[in-house]
Amino acid sequence: MKILVTGGAGFIGANFVFYMLDAHPDYDIVCLDALTYAGNMETLEPVMDNPKFRFVKGDVADREAVFKLFEEEKFDIVVNFAAESHVDRSIEDPGIFLRTNILGTQVLMDACNEYGVERFHQVGTDEVYGDLPLDRPDLFFTEDMPITASSPYSASKAAADLLVMAYHRTFGLPVTISRCSNNYGPYQFPEKLIPLMIANALADKELPVYGTGENVRDWLYVEDHCRAIDLIIHKGKVGEVYNIGGHNEKSNLEVVKIILQQVGKPESLITFVGDRKGHDLRYAIDPTKIHNELGWLPTTMFADGIRQTIDWYLENESWWKNIISGEYQQYYEKMYSNR
Ligand code: NAD
Ligand code: DAU
C-alpha cells in the first residue's frame, strides 16, 4: 500500500505520518507539503531516515508538480491534510485559504481521477456545521446537518467538502470525508489556543482570552483523530462523511485555567481581549456513526492528554522556541497588540 499524506509537515499530518509508519510498517508513506509558515521539517526529523518514508516539498495547488508526483508514485490512497488552518489568519487574509483549501483539493482529485486511486480521503472540520448555541447542551453536530460557515477558513473547508462529494457523484471518485473537532497534542503550532497558552504561561506573559472566554470547543487528542482516519480509509464506506469527536466540551476559560494550574502559574495572567470576528459559540460532535459503523472511541481522556501535551512542550522547548523567535513575533504583535 502506498499512501500520499499531504500537509504532513503540519500538526495533525505529522502525527498521522508517525501513526501510520508505526501501525503499518509495510506501507510506503509519501508526504507532500509546501512548508508554509505552519510546516516544519524539524517535526519530521525522526522519520526522515525511514526507508518507508519520502518527503516531497510541493504545493497541492501546483497541477504540474502534483500530476508528476502521481505519475511517479502510483498512490493507492490519498489523505489530504494540506490546508491553511487558522481561523484568525483567514479573517486577516482569506485569499490563500481559497487557493489552498479549495483549488488544492480540486488539483489532488483531478490527479486521482487521472491516475486512479482506491481512496481519496478529505480531512475536514466540524466548523463546516457552523456553531451551536451555548444554552442548548442537548444539541450536537451530526453528519446530516446542513453545511454552513462563519469564517473564510470554514467557508473554504465547506466548499472543499462539497467539491469532494461532487467528484464522487460526477466522476465516481471513491471518496470519504472526516469532520473532526478541535485537536490538541504534540507539534501543534503555537498560534492555536492550547500551545499559545502553554508558551505564554511558561514565559509569564498575558494569556489573551477572546471575548468572555465562554465559547466552547470539543477537544480531541490528536492520536485519536489519526486512528479514526486510519479506520475510515480502510473500513469506511465510500461516499460517506464521518464525524470525529469524543464528547469533551470545555469553555476556553476552563481550558486556560487547567493549563495555568498544571504549570503552576497564577490566574492573574488571564487577560480578556477583543473578540474574534464572527466567533463561533460552541462546537460539539455526535460521534455515534463512527462508533457504530467502525467501532471507534477516543482512548485518551482530556486530563491525561493535556498533561502529556504540557509535558511534551516542556520537554521540547527548542521546537516551539525556534518558531516563536522568528516571524511569529510580527504575527503576534499584529494580532494581539491593542486588541
Ligand atoms: P497545520 O496548519 O498545522 O498544518 C498544515 C500543513 O499544510 C502545513 O505543514 C503546511 O505547510 C501545509 N500546507 C499548507 N498549504 C499547502 C499547500 N498549498 N500545499 C501543500 N502543503 C500545504 O494544520 P493542522 O492543524 O495540522 O490541520 C490539518 C488538517 O486538519 C487541515 O485540513 C484542517 O482543516 C484539518 N482539521 C484541523 C483540526 C485542528 O484542530 N487543528 C481539526 C479538524 C480538522
Ligand atoms: O474545530 C476544528 C477547528 O479547530 C479546526 O478546523 C481548525 O483548523 C483549528 O484551528 C481549530 O479552530 P478554532 O478556531 O476552534 O481553534 P483556535 O485554537 O484558534 O481557538 C480555539 C478557541 O480559543 C476559539 O474559541 C478562539 C479562542 N482563542 C484562540 C486564541 C488563539 C482565544 O481565546 N485566544 C487565543 O489567543
Short mmCIF file of C-alpha atoms and ligand atoms in Angstrom, two decimals:
data_model
loop_
_atom_site.label_atom_id
_atom_site.label_comp_id
_atom_site.label_asym_id
_atom_site.label_seq_id
_atom_site.Cartn_x
_atom_site.Cartn_y
_atom_site.Cartn_z
CA MET A 1 0.00 0.00 0.00
CA LYS A 2 1.32 3.45 -0.89
CA ILE A 3 -0.26 6.46 0.79
CA LEU A 4 0.12 10.13 -0.07
CA VAL A 5 -0.20 12.33 3.00
CA THR A 6 -0.48 15.99 2.07
CA GLY A 7 0.31 18.59 4.74
CA GLY A 8 2.37 16.02 6.65
CA ALA A 9 4.82 18.62 7.99
CA GLY A 10 2.00 20.27 9.94
CA PHE A 11 0.46 19.35 13.28
CA ILE A 12 -2.06 16.58 12.54
CA GLY A 13 -0.44 15.43 9.28
CA ALA A 14 2.89 14.76 11.02
CA ASN A 15 1.19 12.92 13.86
CA PHE A 16 -0.61 10.86 11.18
CA VAL A 17 2.69 10.05 9.42
CA PHE A 18 4.16 8.79 12.73
CA TYR A 19 0.98 6.86 13.50
CA MET A 20 0.85 5.14 10.09
CA LEU A 21 4.55 4.22 9.97
CA ASP A 22 4.07 2.60 13.35
CA ALA A 23 0.68 0.94 12.73
CA HIS A 24 1.50 -0.26 9.17
CA PRO A 25 5.28 -0.77 8.93
CA ASP A 26 4.84 -2.38 5.49
CA TYR A 27 3.19 0.73 3.95
CA ASP A 28 5.05 3.37 1.96
CA ILE A 29 4.20 6.89 3.06
CA VAL A 30 4.93 9.89 0.86
CA CYS A 31 4.44 13.36 2.34
CA LEU A 32 3.75 16.32 0.05
CA ASP A 33 4.00 19.63 1.87
CA ALA A 34 4.66 23.20 0.71
CA LEU A 35 6.37 24.08 4.02
CA THR A 36 4.37 27.22 4.63
CA TYR A 37 4.84 29.02 7.97
CA ALA A 38 2.93 26.06 9.54
CA GLY A 39 5.07 23.30 8.02
CA ASN A 40 8.20 22.28 9.88
CA MET A 41 10.94 19.88 8.78
CA GLU A 42 12.15 19.61 12.38
CA THR A 43 8.90 17.81 13.14
CA LEU A 44 9.60 15.14 10.51
CA GLU A 45 13.24 14.72 11.57
CA PRO A 46 12.59 11.39 13.40
CA VAL A 47 11.30 9.68 10.22
CA MET A 48 13.50 11.22 7.53
CA ASP A 49 15.82 8.18 7.51
CA ASN A 50 12.98 5.65 7.47
CA PRO A 51 13.14 3.84 4.09
CA LYS A 52 9.32 3.59 4.05
CA PHE A 53 9.02 7.39 4.14
CA ARG A 54 9.65 10.01 1.46
CA PHE A 55 9.27 13.79 1.81
CA VAL A 56 8.48 15.94 -1.22
CA LYS A 57 8.33 19.72 -0.98
CA GLY A 58 5.49 20.98 -3.15
CA ASP A 59 2.22 22.84 -3.38
CA VAL A 60 -1.03 20.86 -3.68
CA ALA A 61 -2.38 23.58 -5.98
CA ASP A 62 0.56 23.18 -8.42
CA ARG A 63 -1.09 20.96 -11.04
CA GLU A 64 2.06 20.10 -12.95
CA ALA A 65 4.03 19.09 -9.85
CA VAL A 66 1.12 17.11 -8.39
CA PHE A 67 0.48 15.19 -11.64
CA LYS A 68 4.21 14.42 -11.95
CA LEU A 69 4.28 13.02 -8.43
CA PHE A 70 1.20 10.85 -9.06
CA GLU A 71 2.75 9.58 -12.31
CA GLU A 72 5.95 8.63 -10.43
CA GLU A 73 4.43 7.12 -7.30
CA LYS A 74 1.09 5.47 -8.28
CA PHE A 75 -0.64 6.03 -4.94
CA ASP A 76 -3.28 3.67 -3.56
CA ILE A 77 -4.71 6.14 -1.05
CA VAL A 78 -4.52 9.92 -0.72
CA VAL A 79 -5.19 11.61 2.64
CA ASN A 80 -5.49 15.37 2.26
CA PHE A 81 -4.45 17.33 5.35
CA ALA A 82 -2.83 20.20 3.44
CA ALA A 83 -4.60 23.43 4.29
CA GLU A 84 -4.41 26.88 5.67
CA SER A 85 -5.89 26.03 9.05
CA HIS A 86 -6.03 29.09 11.32
CA VAL A 87 -9.34 30.97 11.59
CA ASP A 88 -7.72 34.23 12.77
CA ARG A 89 -5.38 34.31 9.75
CA SER A 90 -8.36 33.70 7.43
CA ILE A 91 -10.02 36.82 8.83
CA GLU A 92 -6.87 38.85 8.02
CA ASP A 93 -6.27 37.40 4.54
CA PRO A 94 -8.85 35.00 3.06
CA GLY A 95 -7.34 34.59 -0.44
CA ILE A 96 -4.72 31.94 0.32
CA PHE A 97 -7.39 29.89 2.13
CA LEU A 98 -9.48 29.65 -1.03
CA ARG A 99 -6.47 28.73 -3.16
CA THR A 100 -5.02 26.01 -0.94
CA ASN A 101 -8.15 24.60 0.64
CA ILE A 102 -10.44 24.58 -2.41
CA LEU A 103 -8.25 24.65 -5.53
CA GLY A 104 -5.60 22.43 -3.91
CA THR A 105 -8.28 19.83 -3.17
CA GLN A 106 -9.50 20.05 -6.75
CA VAL A 107 -6.00 19.52 -8.20
CA LEU A 108 -5.45 16.48 -5.98
CA MET A 109 -8.79 14.96 -7.00
CA ASP A 110 -8.08 15.63 -10.70
CA ALA A 111 -4.81 13.72 -10.27
CA CYS A 112 -6.70 10.90 -8.52
CA ASN A 113 -9.13 10.73 -11.46
CA GLU A 114 -6.29 10.72 -13.96
CA TYR A 115 -4.08 8.08 -12.31
CA GLY A 116 -6.66 6.13 -10.29
CA VAL A 117 -6.70 5.57 -6.52
CA GLU A 118 -8.57 3.26 -4.18
CA ARG A 119 -9.50 6.16 -1.92
CA PHE A 120 -9.31 9.94 -1.68
CA HIS A 121 -9.82 10.97 1.93
CA GLN A 122 -10.56 14.59 2.76
CA VAL A 123 -9.63 15.73 6.27
CA GLY A 124 -12.50 18.06 7.06
CA THR A 125 -13.57 20.02 10.11
CA ASP A 126 -16.63 20.32 12.35
CA GLU A 127 -16.54 24.08 11.65
CA VAL A 128 -18.50 23.40 8.43
CA TYR A 129 -21.61 22.87 10.58
CA GLY A 130 -21.45 26.47 11.83
CA ASP A 131 -21.97 26.70 15.59
CA LEU A 132 -24.43 25.64 18.30
CA PRO A 133 -26.00 27.87 20.97
CA LEU A 134 -24.45 27.85 24.44
CA ASP A 135 -27.81 27.29 26.14
CA ARG A 136 -28.71 24.07 24.26
CA PRO A 137 -26.31 21.40 25.58
CA ASP A 138 -28.65 18.77 24.11
CA LEU A 139 -27.67 19.72 20.52
CA PHE A 140 -24.75 18.09 18.66
CA PHE A 141 -23.33 18.12 15.11
CA THR A 142 -24.49 15.10 13.10
CA GLU A 143 -23.35 14.18 9.59
CA ASP A 144 -26.72 15.04 8.03
CA MET A 145 -26.76 18.64 9.27
CA PRO A 146 -26.61 21.32 6.58
CA ILE A 147 -23.25 22.88 5.75
CA THR A 148 -22.82 26.49 6.79
CA ALA A 149 -19.78 28.57 7.71
CA SER A 150 -18.78 31.53 9.88
CA SER A 151 -15.21 32.34 8.79
CA PRO A 152 -13.39 32.41 5.46
CA TYR A 153 -11.50 29.33 6.77
CA SER A 154 -14.65 27.30 7.45
CA ALA A 155 -16.22 28.50 4.18
CA SER A 156 -13.17 27.24 2.27
CA LYS A 157 -13.33 23.86 4.05
CA ALA A 158 -17.09 23.64 3.38
CA ALA A 159 -16.52 24.41 -0.31
CA ALA A 160 -13.86 21.68 -0.45
CA ASP A 161 -16.25 19.16 1.14
CA LEU A 162 -18.93 19.99 -1.44
CA LEU A 163 -16.38 19.59 -4.23
CA VAL A 164 -15.29 16.21 -2.86
CA MET A 165 -18.90 14.97 -2.85
CA ALA A 166 -19.40 16.37 -6.38
CA TYR A 167 -16.33 14.46 -7.64
CA HIS A 168 -17.78 11.30 -6.12
CA ARG A 169 -21.17 11.72 -7.74
CA THR A 170 -19.99 13.09 -11.10
CA PHE A 171 -16.78 11.15 -11.70
CA GLY A 172 -17.26 8.19 -9.36
CA LEU A 173 -14.13 9.11 -7.36
CA PRO A 174 -14.01 6.83 -4.27
CA VAL A 175 -14.02 9.45 -1.54
CA THR A 176 -14.56 9.70 2.20
CA ILE A 177 -14.66 12.81 4.39
CA SER A 178 -14.00 13.09 8.12
CA ARG A 179 -15.06 16.11 10.16
CA CYS A 180 -13.19 16.35 13.41
CA SER A 181 -13.45 18.63 16.41
CA ASN A 182 -10.54 20.64 17.88
CA ASN A 183 -7.31 18.63 18.18
CA TYR A 184 -4.54 19.12 20.72
CA GLY A 185 -1.25 17.33 21.32
CA PRO A 186 2.46 17.42 20.36
CA TYR A 187 3.71 19.56 17.45
CA GLN A 188 0.76 21.98 17.32
CA PHE A 189 1.81 25.39 16.03
CA PRO A 190 1.72 27.93 18.88
CA GLU A 191 -0.82 30.21 17.19
CA LYS A 192 -3.62 27.86 18.35
CA LEU A 193 -5.25 28.16 21.78
CA ILE A 194 -3.59 25.37 23.78
CA PRO A 195 0.07 25.70 22.70
CA LEU A 196 -0.18 29.51 22.71
CA MET A 197 -1.43 29.49 26.29
CA ILE A 198 1.22 26.96 27.37
CA ALA A 199 4.02 29.04 25.79
CA ASN A 200 2.74 32.32 27.26
CA ALA A 201 2.18 30.84 30.72
CA LEU A 202 5.70 29.40 30.81
CA ALA A 203 7.06 32.86 29.90
CA ASP A 204 4.82 34.61 32.49
CA LYS A 205 3.16 36.50 29.63
CA GLU A 206 -0.52 37.52 29.50
CA LEU A 207 -2.93 34.83 28.28
CA PRO A 208 -5.20 36.56 25.73
CA VAL A 209 -8.72 35.11 26.02
CA TYR A 210 -11.11 36.33 23.32
CA GLY A 211 -14.39 37.92 24.43
CA THR A 212 -15.73 36.40 27.65
CA GLY A 213 -13.97 33.04 27.29
CA GLU A 214 -17.36 31.26 27.34
CA ASN A 215 -17.01 29.83 23.81
CA VAL A 216 -16.95 26.05 23.89
CA ARG A 217 -14.75 23.66 21.91
CA ASP A 218 -14.83 19.84 21.86
CA TRP A 219 -11.21 18.75 22.40
CA LEU A 220 -9.74 15.52 20.99
CA TYR A 221 -6.21 14.18 21.48
CA VAL A 222 -4.52 14.13 18.06
CA GLU A 223 -3.65 10.41 18.13
CA ASP A 224 -7.34 9.54 18.48
CA HIS A 225 -8.01 11.57 15.33
CA CYS A 226 -5.22 9.70 13.47
CA ARG A 227 -6.64 6.32 14.49
CA ALA A 228 -10.10 7.36 13.30
CA ILE A 229 -8.75 8.32 9.86
CA ASP A 230 -6.84 5.02 9.63
CA LEU A 231 -10.13 3.19 10.28
CA ILE A 232 -12.07 5.29 7.77
CA ILE A 233 -9.58 4.82 4.91
CA HIS A 234 -9.58 1.05 5.44
CA LYS A 235 -13.12 0.28 6.57
CA GLY A 236 -15.21 3.40 5.95
CA LYS A 237 -17.88 3.38 3.23
CA VAL A 238 -17.10 5.24 0.02
CA GLY A 239 -19.18 8.41 -0.41
CA GLU A 240 -19.72 8.81 3.35
CA VAL A 241 -18.95 11.51 5.90
CA TYR A 242 -17.77 10.56 9.41
CA ASN A 243 -17.79 12.96 12.35
CA ILE A 244 -14.93 12.50 14.84
CA GLY A 245 -15.11 13.78 18.42
CA GLY A 246 -15.09 12.48 21.95
CA HIS A 247 -17.73 14.46 23.90
CA ASN A 248 -15.11 16.56 25.61
CA GLU A 249 -16.57 20.04 25.64
CA LYS A 250 -14.83 22.77 27.56
CA SER A 251 -15.10 26.56 27.57
CA ASN A 252 -11.92 28.38 26.59
CA LEU A 253 -11.69 29.81 30.08
CA GLU A 254 -11.82 26.30 31.60
CA VAL A 255 -9.00 25.13 29.29
CA VAL A 256 -6.83 28.14 30.11
CA LYS A 257 -7.36 27.67 33.86
CA ILE A 258 -6.42 23.96 33.61
CA ILE A 259 -3.18 24.90 31.83
CA LEU A 260 -2.32 27.55 34.43
CA GLN A 261 -2.99 25.15 37.26
CA GLN A 262 -0.81 22.44 35.68
CA VAL A 263 2.15 24.71 35.03
CA GLY A 264 1.80 26.36 38.44
CA LYS A 265 1.12 29.91 37.24
CA PRO A 266 -1.45 32.41 38.59
CA GLU A 267 -4.87 33.10 37.03
CA SER A 268 -3.96 36.79 37.11
CA LEU A 269 -2.14 36.13 33.82
CA ILE A 270 -5.55 35.76 32.11
CA THR A 271 -6.32 38.87 30.05
CA PHE A 272 -9.64 39.31 28.27
CA VAL A 273 -9.09 40.81 24.81
CA GLY A 274 -11.33 41.86 21.91
CA ASP A 275 -13.41 39.01 20.49
CA ARG A 276 -12.72 37.17 17.22
CA LYS A 277 -14.97 38.48 14.42
CA GLY A 278 -17.85 36.05 13.76
CA HIS A 279 -16.67 33.92 16.71
CA ASP A 280 -18.42 30.52 16.77
CA LEU A 281 -20.04 29.88 20.15
CA ARG A 282 -19.99 26.13 20.59
CA TYR A 283 -18.80 23.05 18.70
CA ALA A 284 -19.95 19.59 19.81
CA ILE A 285 -19.66 16.41 17.78
CA ASP A 286 -22.05 13.46 17.83
CA PRO A 287 -19.67 10.54 17.09
CA THR A 288 -22.40 7.84 17.03
CA LYS A 289 -21.88 6.95 13.35
CA ILE A 290 -18.13 6.27 13.53
CA HIS A 291 -18.62 4.40 16.79
CA ASN A 292 -21.44 2.18 15.49
CA GLU A 293 -20.00 1.54 12.00
CA LEU A 294 -16.26 1.40 12.68
CA GLY A 295 -16.04 0.76 16.42
CA TRP A 296 -14.04 3.97 17.04
CA LEU A 297 -13.91 5.50 20.50
CA PRO A 298 -11.38 8.00 21.85
CA THR A 299 -8.78 6.42 24.13
CA THR A 300 -7.08 9.49 25.67
CA MET A 301 -9.15 11.40 28.19
CA PHE A 302 -8.57 15.16 28.45
CA ALA A 303 -6.96 15.01 31.91
CA ASP A 304 -4.27 12.64 30.55
CA GLY A 305 -3.99 14.24 27.12
CA ILE A 306 -3.44 17.77 28.42
CA ARG A 307 -0.82 16.52 30.91
CA GLN A 308 1.01 14.65 28.11
CA THR A 309 0.77 17.73 25.88
CA ILE A 310 2.14 20.10 28.52
CA ASP A 311 4.95 17.63 29.28
CA TRP A 312 5.75 17.46 25.57
CA TYR A 313 6.01 21.26 25.30
CA LEU A 314 8.19 21.31 28.44
CA GLU A 315 10.49 18.60 27.05
CA ASN A 316 10.64 20.07 23.54
CA GLU A 317 11.16 23.74 24.24
CA SER A 318 13.60 24.16 21.35
CA TRP A 319 10.90 23.03 18.85
CA TRP A 320 8.47 25.81 19.75
CA LYS A 321 11.04 28.39 20.81
CA ASN A 322 12.53 28.20 17.30
CA ILE A 323 9.06 29.02 15.97
CA ILE A 324 8.21 31.86 18.29
CA SER A 325 11.57 33.54 17.86
CA GLY A 326 11.09 34.07 14.13
CA GLU A 327 8.38 35.79 12.05
CA TYR A 328 5.88 34.65 14.68
CA GLN A 329 6.87 37.76 16.67
CA GLN A 330 5.45 40.02 13.95
CA TYR A 331 2.33 37.83 13.72
CA TYR A 332 1.80 38.05 17.49
CA GLU A 333 2.31 41.81 17.53
CA LYS A 334 -0.17 42.29 14.68
CA MET A 335 -2.86 40.05 16.15
CA TYR A 336 -2.60 40.88 19.84
CA SER A 337 -1.21 44.36 20.42
CA ASN A 338 -4.02 46.84 21.16
CA ARG A 339 -6.61 44.11 20.69
P1 NAD B 1 -1.40 22.97 10.22
O1 NAD B 1 -1.64 24.39 9.87
O2 NAD B 1 -0.64 22.63 11.46
O3 NAD B 1 -0.64 22.23 9.02
C1 NAD B 1 -0.99 22.43 7.67
C2 NAD B 1 0.11 21.85 6.81
O4 NAD B 1 -0.28 22.01 5.43
C3 NAD B 1 1.47 22.55 6.97
O5 NAD B 1 2.51 21.60 7.05
C4 NAD B 1 1.61 23.37 5.69
O6 NAD B 1 2.95 23.57 5.28
C5 NAD B 1 0.83 22.51 4.70
N1 NAD B 1 0.33 23.28 3.55
C6 NAD B 1 -0.31 24.48 3.58
N2 NAD B 1 -0.56 24.89 2.32
C7 NAD B 1 -0.09 23.91 1.48
C8 NAD B 1 -0.07 23.76 0.08
N3 NAD B 1 -0.57 24.69 -0.74
N4 NAD B 1 0.47 22.62 -0.43
C9 NAD B 1 1.00 21.68 0.40
N5 NAD B 1 1.04 21.79 1.73
C10 NAD B 1 0.48 22.90 2.27
O7 NAD B 1 -2.84 22.29 10.23
P2 NAD B 1 -3.45 21.13 11.16
O8 NAD B 1 -3.98 21.72 12.37
O9 NAD B 1 -2.47 20.02 11.20
O10 NAD B 1 -4.69 20.69 10.25
C11 NAD B 1 -4.54 19.72 9.22
C12 NAD B 1 -5.89 19.49 8.56
O11 NAD B 1 -6.83 19.06 9.53
C13 NAD B 1 -6.47 20.73 7.90
O12 NAD B 1 -7.09 20.33 6.70
C14 NAD B 1 -7.52 21.21 8.90
O13 NAD B 1 -8.55 21.88 8.25
C15 NAD B 1 -7.99 19.90 9.49
N6 NAD B 1 -8.51 19.94 10.87
C16 NAD B 1 -7.77 20.52 11.86
C17 NAD B 1 -8.24 20.47 13.17
C18 NAD B 1 -7.46 21.06 14.32
O14 NAD B 1 -7.95 21.13 15.44
N7 NAD B 1 -6.21 21.50 14.12
C19 NAD B 1 -9.47 19.87 13.45
C20 NAD B 1 -10.21 19.31 12.40
C21 NAD B 1 -9.71 19.35 11.11
O1 DAU B 2 -12.98 22.63 15.28
C1 DAU B 2 -11.93 22.30 14.44
C2 DAU B 2 -11.06 23.51 14.17
O2 DAU B 2 -10.35 23.77 15.39
C3 DAU B 2 -10.09 23.29 13.02
O3 DAU B 2 -10.82 23.13 11.83
C4 DAU B 2 -9.12 24.48 12.88
O4 DAU B 2 -8.15 24.20 11.89
C5 DAU B 2 -8.42 24.67 14.22
O5 DAU B 2 -7.57 25.80 14.15
C6 DAU B 2 -9.45 24.86 15.34
O6 DAU B 2 -10.17 26.11 15.18
P1 DAU B 2 -10.52 27.06 16.42
O7 DAU B 2 -10.73 28.42 15.89
O8 DAU B 2 -11.56 26.45 17.27
O9 DAU B 2 -9.12 26.94 17.23
P2 DAU B 2 -8.20 28.05 17.95
O10 DAU B 2 -7.14 27.29 18.69
O11 DAU B 2 -7.78 29.11 17.02
O12 DAU B 2 -9.19 28.69 19.01
C7 DAU B 2 -9.87 27.89 19.97
C8 DAU B 2 -10.76 28.80 20.79
O13 DAU B 2 -9.92 29.67 21.58
C9 DAU B 2 -11.63 29.74 19.95
O14 DAU B 2 -12.88 29.90 20.60
C10 DAU B 2 -10.86 31.06 19.96
C11 DAU B 2 -10.17 31.04 21.31
N1 DAU B 2 -8.86 31.74 21.39
C12 DAU B 2 -7.90 31.40 20.49
C13 DAU B 2 -6.66 32.01 20.52
C14 DAU B 2 -5.60 31.65 19.51
C15 DAU B 2 -8.62 32.67 22.39
O15 DAU B 2 -9.49 32.95 23.24
N2 DAU B 2 -7.39 33.27 22.42
C16 DAU B 2 -6.40 32.99 21.52
O16 DAU B 2 -5.31 33.62 21.60
#
